[in-house]
Amino acid sequence: MFRSLTLPGALEIYQICLFPLDIMSSGDDQQSQALAKPTFSEVQASALVESVFGLKVFKIQPLPSYDDQNFHVCISRTKDTTDGPTEYVLKISNTKSSKTPDLIEVQSHIIMFLRAAGFPTASVCRTKGDNITSLMSVDSGSEIKNYLVRLLTYLPGRPIAEIPISPQLLYEIGRLAAKLDKTLEKFHHPKLSSLHRENFIWNLKNVPLLEKYLYALGQNRNREIVKQIIQLFKDEVMSKLSHFRECINHGDLNDHNILIESSKSAFGDAVYQVSGILDFDDMSYGYYVFELAITIMYMMIESKNPIQVGGHVLAGFESIIPLTTVERSALFLLVCSRFCQSLVMAAYSCQLHPENEEYLMITAKTGWKHLQQMFDMGQKTVEEIWFETAKSYKSGIPCD
């Protein structure tokens, strides 16, 4: 079933013959994008782990994902794995991402670099051929598709989305985002240029690219708000980009990609601390203020007081990296723009993957309401709330 080919100085390639893995691709662009997502069964994924990584699978189950395929893998102890972890995440990249092995290699090395620097990231497991990725060449009977495969250790904890988030935890998340970007200033890799992803739809500088996906929203007020924000982005943000400070962004510090664990305080209250940072697939070169805006937007999603969130995250971020005046002036529009990216692409992706609607529409459940509220209140009012809240931390009396 599996046949390994190792190329000098390149990825190891495993050839697989599976019938059927998925349906035939048509020439239609939307359908071909839908078919880019892997469709491995649990049996196939289990065989892959054993063949590529040499681990005996005890239990395997799918994890929710956007356009890749992830599995939670539990392995059986053997005499060779008595000291290692028993839980892993198998990541199978979609066919489009699998065409950029240099990018995935850099992302994997960043995960290892951050772990060595003390961040709670996963460990990247090596294959039997001592590589950190393998390329699966799959013959489905009608065509051959390639999928990059990685295995990471499974991180403990609950997503932040599952708990009532306090101002203090928001502050700590802001600090985490800034510390992560600050630490990556020291990261070096010969293929680092692969993080310059010019037309990557999730990079905030590419907000104007959303225009070709607006049809997925239909004709309604939401679409009109998005169109106005895109135009404001073109008019007021694009000219400021050259004044922002550049860095490597995680790019997706959302409420499901940050894990937390709780302990009891001296007063018996639950005290939360970050136990895991997940999903580095959206990493790219961006700007410090991008990371902050993205983090604020996602921390707003589950909040009962979403407009208050930004000030607490901003205070934490600025305790590590104070924003410049021009960066602060763009923050409101950048948060609105990230809402637009998430909401528009969720609607579009639902057309491609209706079977994955529950996961894809997580942000949309409250996101449209929050975006409308921000837009209706206006930049000046929202900024006053954020900046006054952030200022209160410097006086030692943070606002609730």
Tab-separated table of C-alpha atoms in Angstrom:
chain	number	residue	atom	x	y	z
A	1	MET	CA	0.000	0.000	0.000
A	2	PHE	CA	2.814	2.403	0.915
A	3	ARG	CA	6.067	2.664	-1.000
A	4	SER	CA	8.808	5.064	0.135
A	5	LEU	CA	11.034	7.031	-2.216
A	6	THR	CA	13.768	9.177	-0.688
A	7	LEU	CA	15.208	11.875	-2.912
A	8	PRO	CA	18.676	13.316	-2.115
A	9	GLY	CA	18.308	16.662	-0.330
A	10	ALA	CA	14.528	16.607	-0.703
A	11	LEU	CA	11.415	15.341	0.994
A	12	GLU	CA	10.805	11.673	1.318
A	13	ILE	CA	7.888	10.690	-0.870
A	14	TYR	CA	5.415	7.950	-0.104
A	15	GLN	CA	3.371	6.606	-2.970
A	16	ILE	CA	-0.043	5.257	-2.058
A	17	CYS	CA	-2.669	3.557	-4.128
A	18	LEU	CA	-6.136	4.157	-2.687
A	19	PHE	CA	-9.469	3.478	-4.376
A	20	PRO	CA	-11.410	5.633	-3.989
A	21	LEU	CA	-9.874	8.511	-2.003
A	22	ASP	CA	-12.177	11.169	-3.417
A	23	ILE	CA	-14.302	12.022	-6.397
A	24	MET	CA	-12.881	13.178	-9.709
A	25	SER	CA	-12.046	16.855	-10.090
A	26	SER	CA	-13.832	18.849	-12.743
A	27	GLY	CA	-12.465	21.916	-14.458
A	28	ASP	CA	-14.654	24.119	-12.285
A	29	ASP	CA	-12.460	26.323	-10.074
A	30	GLN	CA	-14.763	26.255	-7.066
A	31	GLN	CA	-15.093	22.481	-7.138
A	32	SER	CA	-11.336	22.022	-7.586
A	33	GLN	CA	-10.788	24.156	-4.487
A	34	ALA	CA	-13.292	22.023	-2.595
A	35	LEU	CA	-11.428	18.895	-3.635
A	36	ALA	CA	-8.123	20.329	-2.384
A	37	LYS	CA	-9.096	19.285	1.144
A	38	PRO	CA	-7.813	15.801	2.031
A	39	THR	CA	-10.375	13.057	2.579
A	40	PHE	CA	-8.409	10.320	4.319
A	41	SER	CA	-10.432	7.810	6.308
A	42	GLU	CA	-9.439	6.922	9.857
A	43	VAL	CA	-8.113	3.576	8.631
A	44	GLN	CA	-5.997	5.255	5.964
A	45	ALA	CA	-4.697	7.869	8.403
A	46	SER	CA	-3.822	5.184	10.921
A	47	ALA	CA	-1.873	3.222	8.289
A	48	LEU	CA	-0.099	6.433	7.324
A	49	VAL	CA	1.098	7.082	10.905
A	50	GLU	CA	2.425	3.560	11.231
A	51	SER	CA	4.153	3.515	7.833
A	52	VAL	CA	5.655	7.020	7.866
A	53	PHE	CA	6.375	7.590	11.563
A	54	GLY	CA	6.759	4.023	12.786
A	55	LEU	CA	4.190	4.392	15.578
A	56	LYS	CA	1.558	1.774	16.386
A	57	VAL	CA	-1.861	3.454	16.507
A	58	PHE	CA	-4.165	2.483	19.345
A	59	LYS	CA	-6.940	5.002	18.650
A	60	ILE	CA	-7.530	7.715	16.036
A	61	GLN	CA	-10.315	10.244	15.520
A	62	PRO	CA	-10.796	13.311	13.289
A	63	LEU	CA	-10.375	16.851	14.619
A	64	PRO	CA	-12.235	19.897	13.244
A	65	SER	CA	-10.272	21.798	10.607
A	66	TYR	CA	-10.681	24.538	8.020
A	67	ASP	CA	-9.195	23.271	4.752
A	68	ASP	CA	-6.646	20.679	5.912
A	69	GLN	CA	-7.320	17.378	7.683
A	70	ASN	CA	-6.289	16.708	11.290
A	71	PHE	CA	-6.515	13.591	13.444
A	72	HIS	CA	-6.041	13.033	17.172
A	73	VAL	CA	-3.801	9.969	17.396
A	74	CYS	CA	-3.195	7.777	20.446
A	75	ILE	CA	-0.351	5.294	20.151
A	76	SER	CA	0.387	2.038	21.898
A	77	ARG	CA	3.478	1.842	24.074
A	78	THR	CA	6.301	-0.301	22.699
A	79	LYS	CA	9.811	-1.004	23.933
A	80	ASP	CA	11.012	1.793	21.622
A	81	THR	CA	8.454	4.380	22.801
A	82	THR	CA	8.365	3.856	26.565
A	83	ASP	CA	9.473	7.397	27.390
A	84	GLY	CA	7.807	9.403	24.627
A	85	PRO	CA	4.343	10.967	24.402
A	86	THR	CA	1.332	8.801	23.632
A	87	GLU	CA	-0.906	11.452	22.007
A	88	TYR	CA	-0.273	13.229	18.718
A	89	VAL	CA	-1.944	15.314	16.016
A	90	LEU	CA	-1.579	14.095	12.452
A	91	LYS	CA	-1.749	17.070	10.065
A	92	ILE	CA	-2.467	16.399	6.373
A	93	SER	CA	-2.143	19.596	4.335
A	94	ASN	CA	-4.504	20.309	1.446
A	95	THR	CA	-3.200	19.909	-2.100
A	96	LYS	CA	-2.709	23.656	-2.557
A	97	SER	CA	-0.630	24.102	0.620
A	98	SER	CA	1.279	20.922	-0.210
A	99	LYS	CA	2.745	22.687	-3.249
A	100	THR	CA	4.703	24.975	-0.875
A	101	PRO	CA	6.920	22.565	1.103
A	102	ASP	CA	9.432	25.319	1.920
A	103	LEU	CA	6.717	27.325	3.685
A	104	ILE	CA	5.556	24.340	5.726
A	105	GLU	CA	9.150	23.510	6.615
A	106	VAL	CA	9.706	27.069	7.908
A	107	GLN	CA	6.452	26.950	9.900
A	108	SER	CA	7.546	23.653	11.487
A	109	HIS	CA	10.940	25.089	12.425
A	110	ILE	CA	9.204	28.124	13.956
A	111	ILE	CA	7.111	25.813	16.144
A	112	MET	CA	10.329	24.124	17.338
A	113	PHE	CA	12.091	27.483	17.809
A	114	LEU	CA	9.261	28.873	19.938
A	115	ARG	CA	9.125	25.719	22.043
A	116	ALA	CA	12.853	26.021	22.719
A	117	ALA	CA	12.217	29.661	23.730
A	118	GLY	CA	9.687	28.575	26.359
A	119	PHE	CA	6.379	28.921	24.499
A	120	PRO	CA	3.806	26.123	24.926
A	121	THR	CA	3.930	24.871	21.344
A	122	ALA	CA	3.900	21.258	20.188
A	123	SER	CA	6.940	19.123	19.454
A	124	VAL	CA	7.421	18.205	15.798
A	125	CYS	CA	7.982	14.484	15.323
A	126	ARG	CA	10.439	13.083	12.814
A	127	THR	CA	9.632	10.423	10.264
A	128	LYS	CA	11.403	7.085	9.997
A	129	GLY	CA	13.574	8.810	7.387
A	130	ASP	CA	14.458	11.555	9.932
A	131	ASN	CA	12.484	14.310	8.170
A	132	ILE	CA	9.890	16.642	9.717
A	133	THR	CA	7.504	16.327	6.736
A	134	SER	CA	6.649	13.667	4.190
A	135	LEU	CA	4.965	14.061	0.841
A	136	MET	CA	2.191	11.550	0.217
A	137	SER	CA	1.699	10.896	-3.477
A	138	VAL	CA	-1.789	9.411	-3.703
A	139	ASP	CA	-3.143	7.558	-6.717
A	140	SER	CA	-6.922	7.726	-6.409
A	141	GLY	CA	-7.523	5.908	-9.666
A	142	SER	CA	-8.389	8.986	-11.710
A	143	GLU	CA	-5.440	11.228	-10.800
A	144	ILE	CA	-2.438	11.563	-8.512
A	145	LYS	CA	-2.640	14.058	-5.648
A	146	ASN	CA	0.122	15.147	-3.281
A	147	TYR	CA	-0.342	15.836	0.436
A	148	LEU	CA	2.288	16.996	2.916
A	149	VAL	CA	2.073	15.153	6.214
A	150	ARG	CA	3.359	16.093	9.684
A	151	LEU	CA	2.975	14.660	13.160
A	152	LEU	CA	2.934	16.950	16.216
A	153	THR	CA	2.564	16.164	19.891
A	154	TYR	CA	-0.930	16.718	21.289
A	155	LEU	CA	-1.189	19.689	23.653
A	156	PRO	CA	-3.351	19.599	26.802
A	157	GLY	CA	-5.929	22.182	27.766
A	158	ARG	CA	-9.254	23.705	26.753
A	159	PRO	CA	-9.782	26.347	24.066
A	160	ILE	CA	-10.303	29.845	25.452
A	161	ALA	CA	-13.668	29.798	23.628
A	162	GLU	CA	-14.987	27.434	26.308
A	163	ILE	CA	-14.499	29.709	29.343
A	164	PRO	CA	-15.718	33.143	30.448
A	165	ILE	CA	-12.685	35.268	29.623
A	166	SER	CA	-11.629	37.809	32.242
A	167	PRO	CA	-9.947	41.194	31.673
A	168	GLN	CA	-6.754	39.806	33.237
A	169	LEU	CA	-6.681	36.846	30.831
A	170	LEU	CA	-7.294	39.205	27.881
A	171	TYR	CA	-4.327	41.253	29.079
A	172	GLU	CA	-2.178	38.102	29.222
A	173	ILE	CA	-3.267	37.082	25.721
A	174	GLY	CA	-2.191	40.523	24.475
A	175	ARG	CA	1.211	40.031	26.124
A	176	LEU	CA	1.478	36.566	24.595
A	177	ALA	CA	0.835	37.885	21.075
A	178	ALA	CA	3.477	40.596	21.468
A	179	LYS	CA	6.057	38.264	23.065
A	180	LEU	CA	5.573	35.750	20.253
A	181	ASP	CA	6.228	38.327	17.514
A	182	LYS	CA	9.105	39.837	19.505
A	183	THR	CA	10.755	36.431	19.947
A	184	LEU	CA	10.478	35.677	16.233
A	185	GLU	CA	12.721	38.667	15.496
A	186	LYS	CA	15.572	36.274	16.370
A	187	PHE	CA	14.383	33.428	14.131
A	188	HIS	CA	16.536	32.632	11.101
A	189	HIS	CA	16.114	30.041	8.372
A	190	PRO	CA	17.475	29.784	4.813
A	191	LYS	CA	13.925	29.563	3.426
A	192	LEU	CA	12.486	32.398	5.527
A	193	SER	CA	11.513	34.337	2.393
A	194	SER	CA	8.702	31.797	1.873
A	195	LEU	CA	6.768	33.744	4.540
A	196	HIS	CA	6.352	36.612	2.052
A	197	ARG	CA	2.988	35.295	0.833
A	198	GLU	CA	1.964	38.021	-1.578
A	199	ASN	CA	-1.632	37.020	-2.358
A	200	PHE	CA	-2.363	35.077	0.816
A	201	ILE	CA	-6.020	35.830	1.541
A	202	TRP	CA	-5.534	35.745	5.336
A	203	ASN	CA	-2.805	38.386	5.449
A	204	LEU	CA	-4.461	41.629	6.561
A	205	LYS	CA	-2.763	43.670	3.870
A	206	ASN	CA	-4.752	41.654	1.304
A	207	VAL	CA	-8.203	42.770	2.473
A	208	PRO	CA	-9.018	44.166	-1.025
A	209	LEU	CA	-8.827	40.590	-2.375
A	210	LEU	CA	-12.102	39.892	-0.546
A	211	GLU	CA	-14.003	41.685	-3.303
A	212	LYS	CA	-14.024	38.599	-5.534
A	213	TYR	CA	-15.704	36.550	-2.772
A	214	LEU	CA	-18.452	39.025	-1.844
A	215	TYR	CA	-21.036	37.164	-3.932
A	216	ALA	CA	-21.069	34.473	-1.208
A	217	LEU	CA	-22.837	36.953	1.127
A	218	GLY	CA	-25.843	37.594	-1.098
A	219	GLN	CA	-27.458	41.036	-1.180
A	220	ASN	CA	-27.918	42.370	2.355
A	221	ARG	CA	-26.632	44.900	4.890
A	222	ASN	CA	-23.706	42.684	5.820
A	223	ARG	CA	-22.408	42.867	2.276
A	224	GLU	CA	-22.759	46.658	2.238
A	225	ILE	CA	-20.810	46.993	5.499
A	226	VAL	CA	-18.010	44.797	4.133
A	227	LYS	CA	-17.839	46.830	0.919
A	228	GLN	CA	-17.544	50.050	2.911
A	229	ILE	CA	-14.804	48.623	5.124
A	230	ILE	CA	-12.829	47.400	2.107
A	231	GLN	CA	-13.027	50.894	0.606
A	232	LEU	CA	-11.959	52.505	3.898
A	233	PHE	CA	-9.061	50.044	4.050
A	234	LYS	CA	-7.949	51.100	0.565
A	235	ASP	CA	-8.299	54.792	1.400
A	236	GLU	CA	-6.929	54.910	4.942
A	237	VAL	CA	-4.797	51.823	5.639
A	238	MET	CA	-2.948	51.032	2.416
A	239	SER	CA	-1.092	54.343	2.536
A	240	LYS	CA	0.028	53.642	6.122
A	241	LEU	CA	1.518	50.180	5.534
A	242	SER	CA	4.995	51.552	4.862
A	243	HIS	CA	4.891	53.211	8.302
A	244	PHE	CA	4.036	50.018	10.188
A	245	ARG	CA	6.831	47.965	11.763
A	246	GLU	CA	7.231	44.645	9.978
A	247	CYS	CA	7.531	41.264	11.695
A	248	ILE	CA	6.543	37.613	11.392
A	249	ASN	CA	2.900	37.078	12.394
A	250	HIS	CA	1.294	33.943	13.771
A	251	GLY	CA	-1.753	35.371	12.025
A	252	ASP	CA	-4.456	33.256	13.663
A	253	LEU	CA	-4.439	33.649	17.456
A	254	ASN	CA	-8.115	32.853	17.690
A	255	ASP	CA	-10.161	31.583	20.621
A	256	HIS	CA	-9.772	27.974	19.467
A	257	ASN	CA	-6.024	28.157	18.824
A	258	ILE	CA	-5.100	29.209	22.361
A	259	LEU	CA	-5.457	26.487	25.000
A	260	ILE	CA	-5.658	27.133	28.722
A	261	GLU	CA	-5.452	25.100	31.925
A	262	SER	CA	-6.798	26.134	35.302
A	263	SER	CA	-5.454	25.951	38.826
A	264	LYS	CA	-6.812	27.186	42.143
A	265	SER	CA	-5.692	30.502	43.615
A	266	ALA	CA	-5.066	31.036	47.331
A	267	PHE	CA	-8.672	32.304	47.525
A	268	GLY	CA	-10.090	29.207	45.822
A	269	ASP	CA	-10.800	30.933	42.494
A	270	ALA	CA	-9.875	29.398	39.148
A	271	VAL	CA	-6.683	30.873	37.721
A	272	TYR	CA	-6.070	30.254	34.032
A	273	GLN	CA	-2.769	30.039	32.213
A	274	VAL	CA	-1.992	29.352	28.557
A	275	SER	CA	-1.079	25.703	27.989
A	276	GLY	CA	-0.908	25.589	24.220
A	277	ILE	CA	-0.617	27.640	21.033
A	278	LEU	CA	-1.962	25.868	17.961
A	279	ASP	CA	-2.109	26.206	14.181
A	280	PHE	CA	0.842	28.022	12.628
A	281	ASP	CA	-0.424	27.454	9.070
A	282	ASP	CA	-1.390	31.122	8.535
A	283	MET	CA	2.055	32.488	9.394
A	284	SER	CA	3.400	35.168	7.099
A	285	TYR	CA	5.293	38.429	7.132
A	286	GLY	CA	3.052	41.193	8.404
A	287	TYR	CA	3.215	43.886	11.049
A	288	TYR	CA	3.003	44.071	14.842
A	289	VAL	CA	-0.301	45.934	14.630
A	290	PHE	CA	-1.716	43.134	12.432
A	291	GLU	CA	-1.103	40.548	15.146
A	292	LEU	CA	-2.766	42.777	17.715
A	293	ALA	CA	-5.810	43.480	15.522
A	294	ILE	CA	-6.295	39.794	14.722
A	295	THR	CA	-6.028	38.845	18.392
A	296	ILE	CA	-8.513	41.537	19.477
A	297	MET	CA	-11.024	40.452	16.863
A	298	TYR	CA	-10.964	36.798	17.872
A	299	MET	CA	-11.084	37.552	21.597
A	300	MET	CA	-14.283	39.537	20.925
A	301	ILE	CA	-16.103	36.535	19.442
A	302	GLU	CA	-17.312	34.848	22.645
A	303	SER	CA	-17.335	37.956	24.861
A	304	LYS	CA	-20.525	39.332	26.421
A	305	ASN	CA	-18.901	42.803	26.311
A	306	PRO	CA	-17.069	42.655	22.982
A	307	ILE	CA	-16.317	46.366	22.636
A	308	GLN	CA	-14.472	46.345	25.983
A	309	VAL	CA	-12.148	43.537	24.882
A	310	GLY	CA	-9.821	45.611	22.720
A	311	GLY	CA	-8.535	47.809	25.544
A	312	HIS	CA	-7.432	44.886	27.719
A	313	VAL	CA	-5.665	43.090	24.846
A	314	LEU	CA	-4.099	46.384	23.739
A	315	ALA	CA	-2.767	47.042	27.267
A	316	GLY	CA	-1.141	43.613	27.401
A	317	PHE	CA	0.358	43.974	23.928
A	318	GLU	CA	1.713	47.453	24.627
A	319	SER	CA	3.361	46.270	27.840
A	320	ILE	CA	5.783	44.499	25.465
A	321	ILE	CA	5.489	46.467	22.196
A	322	PRO	CA	3.994	49.997	22.457
A	323	LEU	CA	2.270	51.005	19.223
A	324	THR	CA	3.290	54.080	17.279
A	325	THR	CA	0.729	56.834	16.673
A	326	VAL	CA	0.168	55.725	13.074
A	327	GLU	CA	-0.286	52.087	14.128
A	328	ARG	CA	-2.829	53.081	16.778
A	329	SER	CA	-4.759	55.159	14.238
A	330	ALA	CA	-5.245	52.079	12.033
A	331	LEU	CA	-6.233	49.604	14.759
A	332	PHE	CA	-10.015	50.082	14.553
A	333	LEU	CA	-10.133	49.546	10.787
A	334	LEU	CA	-7.772	46.577	11.016
A	335	VAL	CA	-10.017	44.847	13.566
A	336	CYS	CA	-13.056	45.513	11.352
A	337	SER	CA	-11.107	44.216	8.354
A	338	ARG	CA	-10.232	40.968	10.111
A	339	PHE	CA	-13.911	40.464	10.908
A	340	CYS	CA	-14.581	40.903	7.185
A	341	GLN	CA	-11.908	38.378	6.208
A	342	SER	CA	-13.208	35.769	8.628
A	343	LEU	CA	-16.891	36.258	7.852
A	344	VAL	CA	-16.613	36.503	4.064
A	345	MET	CA	-14.269	33.523	3.755
A	346	ALA	CA	-16.481	31.449	6.070
A	347	ALA	CA	-19.486	32.113	3.838
A	348	TYR	CA	-17.438	31.270	0.745
A	349	SER	CA	-15.979	28.112	2.306
A	350	CYS	CA	-19.452	26.926	3.305
A	351	GLN	CA	-20.329	26.828	-0.366
A	352	LEU	CA	-17.288	24.617	-0.978
A	353	HIS	CA	-17.701	22.432	2.113
A	354	PRO	CA	-21.348	22.449	3.264
A	355	GLU	CA	-20.623	19.326	5.318
A	356	ASN	CA	-18.195	21.429	7.443
A	357	GLU	CA	-20.620	24.311	8.030
A	358	GLU	CA	-20.789	23.957	11.824
A	359	TYR	CA	-17.022	24.482	12.175
A	360	LEU	CA	-16.711	27.112	9.446
A	361	MET	CA	-19.487	29.286	10.873
A	362	ILE	CA	-18.193	29.439	14.474
A	363	THR	CA	-17.128	33.070	14.053
A	364	ALA	CA	-20.273	34.020	12.152
A	365	LYS	CA	-22.557	33.122	15.082
A	366	THR	CA	-21.627	36.341	16.863
A	367	GLY	CA	-19.202	37.930	14.404
A	368	TRP	CA	-21.715	39.771	12.243
A	369	LYS	CA	-23.396	41.224	15.312
A	370	HIS	CA	-20.062	42.440	16.720
A	371	LEU	CA	-18.950	43.927	13.397
A	372	GLN	CA	-22.253	45.775	12.990
A	373	GLN	CA	-21.970	47.134	16.535
A	374	MET	CA	-18.419	48.396	15.944
A	375	PHE	CA	-19.354	49.902	12.609
A	376	ASP	CA	-22.442	51.644	14.012
A	377	MET	CA	-20.568	53.044	17.035
A	378	GLY	CA	-17.810	54.394	14.795
A	379	GLN	CA	-14.048	54.615	15.091
A	380	LYS	CA	-13.864	57.576	17.493
A	381	THR	CA	-16.201	56.067	20.109
A	382	VAL	CA	-14.628	52.592	20.020
A	383	GLU	CA	-11.104	54.001	20.155
A	384	GLU	CA	-11.958	56.077	23.223
A	385	ILE	CA	-13.088	52.939	25.042
A	386	TRP	CA	-9.995	50.950	23.978
A	387	PHE	CA	-7.444	53.664	24.667
A	388	GLU	CA	-8.928	54.684	28.031
A	389	THR	CA	-9.012	51.054	29.155
A	390	ALA	CA	-5.398	50.532	28.079
A	391	LYS	CA	-4.378	53.763	29.820
A	392	SER	CA	-5.990	52.597	33.061
A	393	TYR	CA	-3.470	49.745	33.336
A	394	LYS	CA	-0.643	52.263	33.542
A	395	SER	CA	-2.302	53.870	36.539
A	396	GLY	CA	-2.585	50.459	38.180
A	397	ILE	CA	-6.406	50.459	38.197
A	398	PRO	CA	-7.560	48.586	35.079
A	399	CYS	CA	-11.158	49.044	33.945
A	400	ASP	CA	-13.455	46.013	33.986
